[in-house]
XYZ file of C-alpha atoms in Angstrom:
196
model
C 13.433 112.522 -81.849
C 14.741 115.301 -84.342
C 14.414 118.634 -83.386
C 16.069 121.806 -82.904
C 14.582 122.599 -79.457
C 12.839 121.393 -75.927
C 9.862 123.371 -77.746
C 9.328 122.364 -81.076
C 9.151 118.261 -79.790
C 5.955 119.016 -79.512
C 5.508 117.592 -75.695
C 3.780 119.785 -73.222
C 4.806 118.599 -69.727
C 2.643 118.524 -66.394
C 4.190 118.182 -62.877
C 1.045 115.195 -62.219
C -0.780 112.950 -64.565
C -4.332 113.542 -65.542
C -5.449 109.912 -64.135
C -5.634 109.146 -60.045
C -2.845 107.376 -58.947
C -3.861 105.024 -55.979
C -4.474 106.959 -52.444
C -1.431 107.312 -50.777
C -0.796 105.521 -47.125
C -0.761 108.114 -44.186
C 2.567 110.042 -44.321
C 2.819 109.360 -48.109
C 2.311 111.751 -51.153
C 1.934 110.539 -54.444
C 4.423 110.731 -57.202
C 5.607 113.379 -58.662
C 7.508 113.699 -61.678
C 7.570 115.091 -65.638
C 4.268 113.828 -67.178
C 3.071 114.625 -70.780
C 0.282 115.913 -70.589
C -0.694 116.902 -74.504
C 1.265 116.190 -77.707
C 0.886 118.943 -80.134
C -0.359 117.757 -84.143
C 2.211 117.621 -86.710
C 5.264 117.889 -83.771
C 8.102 115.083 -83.842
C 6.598 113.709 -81.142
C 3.457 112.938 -82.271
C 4.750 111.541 -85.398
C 6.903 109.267 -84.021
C 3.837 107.257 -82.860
C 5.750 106.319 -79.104
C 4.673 108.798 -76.926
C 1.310 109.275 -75.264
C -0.445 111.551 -72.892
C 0.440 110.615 -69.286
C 3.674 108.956 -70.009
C 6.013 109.936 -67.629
C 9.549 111.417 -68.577
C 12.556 109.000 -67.631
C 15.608 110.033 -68.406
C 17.514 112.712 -71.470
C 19.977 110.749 -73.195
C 20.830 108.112 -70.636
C 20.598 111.609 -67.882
C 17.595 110.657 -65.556
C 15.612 113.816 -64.672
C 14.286 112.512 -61.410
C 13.948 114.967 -58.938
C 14.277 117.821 -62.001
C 11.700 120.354 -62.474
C 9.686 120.615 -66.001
C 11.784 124.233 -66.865
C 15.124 121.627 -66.036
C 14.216 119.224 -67.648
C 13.266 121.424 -70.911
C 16.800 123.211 -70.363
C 18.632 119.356 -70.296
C 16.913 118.333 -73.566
C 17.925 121.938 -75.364
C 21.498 121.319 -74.154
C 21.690 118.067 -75.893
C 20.187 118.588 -79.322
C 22.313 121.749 -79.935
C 25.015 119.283 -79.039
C 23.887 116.732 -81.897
C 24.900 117.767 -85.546
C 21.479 116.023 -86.434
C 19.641 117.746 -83.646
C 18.636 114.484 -82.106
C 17.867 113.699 -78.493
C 16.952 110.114 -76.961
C 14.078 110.641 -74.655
C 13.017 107.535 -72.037
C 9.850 107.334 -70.757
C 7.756 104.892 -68.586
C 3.908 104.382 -69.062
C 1.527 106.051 -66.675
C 0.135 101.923 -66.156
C 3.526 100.950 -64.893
C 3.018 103.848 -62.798
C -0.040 103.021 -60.272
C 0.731 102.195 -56.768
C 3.291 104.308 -56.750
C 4.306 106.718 -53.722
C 6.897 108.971 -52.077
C 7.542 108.068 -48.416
C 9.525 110.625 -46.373
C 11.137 108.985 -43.479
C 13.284 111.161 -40.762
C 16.474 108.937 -39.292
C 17.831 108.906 -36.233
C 20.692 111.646 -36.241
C 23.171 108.772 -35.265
C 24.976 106.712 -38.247
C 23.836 103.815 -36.113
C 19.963 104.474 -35.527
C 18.127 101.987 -37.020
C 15.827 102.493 -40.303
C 13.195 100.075 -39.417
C 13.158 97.757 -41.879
C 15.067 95.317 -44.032
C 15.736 95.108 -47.645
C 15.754 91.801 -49.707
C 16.674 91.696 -53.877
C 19.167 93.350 -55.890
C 21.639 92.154 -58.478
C 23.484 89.258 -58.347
C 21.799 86.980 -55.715
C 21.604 83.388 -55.394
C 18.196 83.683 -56.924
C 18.958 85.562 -59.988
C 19.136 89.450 -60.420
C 15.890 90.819 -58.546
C 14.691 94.741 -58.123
C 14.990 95.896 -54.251
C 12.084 95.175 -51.752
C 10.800 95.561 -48.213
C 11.346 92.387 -46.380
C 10.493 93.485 -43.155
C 9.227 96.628 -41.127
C 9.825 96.667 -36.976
C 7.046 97.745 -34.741
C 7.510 101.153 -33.580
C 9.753 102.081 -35.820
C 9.646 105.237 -38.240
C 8.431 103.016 -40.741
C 5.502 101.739 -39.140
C 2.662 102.255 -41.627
C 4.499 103.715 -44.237
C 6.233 100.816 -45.471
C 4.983 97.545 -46.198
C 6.612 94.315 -47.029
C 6.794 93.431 -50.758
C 6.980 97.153 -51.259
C 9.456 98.107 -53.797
C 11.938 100.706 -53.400
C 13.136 102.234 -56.849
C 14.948 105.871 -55.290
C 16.325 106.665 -52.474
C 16.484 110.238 -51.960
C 16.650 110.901 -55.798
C 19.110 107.737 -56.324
C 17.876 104.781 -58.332
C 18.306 101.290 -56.650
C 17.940 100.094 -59.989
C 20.828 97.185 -60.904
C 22.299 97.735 -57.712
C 23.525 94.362 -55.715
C 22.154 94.281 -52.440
C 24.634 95.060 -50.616
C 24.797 98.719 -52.397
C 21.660 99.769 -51.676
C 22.271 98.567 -48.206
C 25.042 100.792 -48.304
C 22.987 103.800 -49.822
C 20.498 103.320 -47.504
C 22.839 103.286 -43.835
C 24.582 106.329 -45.419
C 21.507 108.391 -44.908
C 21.291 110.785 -42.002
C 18.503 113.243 -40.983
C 15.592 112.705 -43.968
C 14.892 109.854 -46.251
C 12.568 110.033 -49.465
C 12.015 106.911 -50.935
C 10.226 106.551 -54.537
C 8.430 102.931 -54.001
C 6.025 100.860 -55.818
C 3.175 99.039 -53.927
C 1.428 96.109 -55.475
C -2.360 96.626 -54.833
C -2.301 93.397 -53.021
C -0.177 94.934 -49.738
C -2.394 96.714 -47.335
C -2.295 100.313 -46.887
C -2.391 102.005 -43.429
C -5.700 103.054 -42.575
């Protein structure tokens, strides 16, 4: 998009969509992020046909905003078209359909590097069976976990950091490295049972 400023794209943002998002398991919230939630008539946006209400607001040329507020995210797009002789700025987004089932899941680990997390990861680039996103493979009893994450859930942040074209053993690594609280952005298929 062409402009000279956050505010004359044309995008109002909203911390939530408009549309209900599936109910969240106990100890889960859903997501929150940078949602459009009106485009304005005759703005850049608008014209350029792409953008609807609801879509949610990825990343600011190639700079994800996750875990930014609306006024940051506004600040991060004014930096980088008075950086562009053109006044250009490449905005991501994902659509809100892509978006259902998903959650926030706040975990607390054990204050020891070694306590366990309660759960097992399969996926991630580069394995035997081709380059896969990260998922739950298993949850233990008792654990932390129990209820809140579900096998074939799949993780896409943890605590703000995208899993996304990581091998597996990275995000093993991201996860271990974790001490004290754990947010996890995940993605539950509507097939996986949610704690009652």
């Amino acid at each position: 998009l062409q402009s000279r400023s956050a505010s004359e794209l044309g995008i109002k943002f909203t911390s939530q969509p408009s549309h209900m998002l599936d109910a969240p398991a106990q100890g889960a919230a859903p997501h929150q992020g940078i949602f459009v939630s009106n485009l304005e008539n005759d703005g850049p946006a608008i014209k350029s046909g792409k953008i609807r209400p609801d879509d949610e607001l990825f990343s600011v040329n190639e700079n994800l905003v996750d875990g930014m507020t609306i006024e940051e995210a506004n600040q991060l797009i004014d930096r980088h078209v008075g950086t562009d002789q053109a006044g250009s700025v490449l905005l991501r987004f994902r659509r809100w359909e892509e978006l259902a089932g998903r959650l926030t899941v706040k975990l607390i680990r054990n204050s020891s590097r070694h306590g366990m997390l309660g759960f097992s990861i399969v996926g991630g680039r580069g394995t035997p069976q081709g380059d896969h996103p990260i998922y739950v493979r298993t949850v233990t009893d008792e654990s932390a976990a129990k209820n809140l994450l579900f096998k074939g859930d799949r993780i896409d942040f943890v605590n703000g950091r995208s899993l996304d074209g990581l091998s597996h053993d990275e995000a093993v690594a991201i996860l271990k490295a974790v001490v004290g609280d754990m947010t996890l952005v995940i993605h539950r298929p509507a097939a996986v049972p949610s704690a009652s």
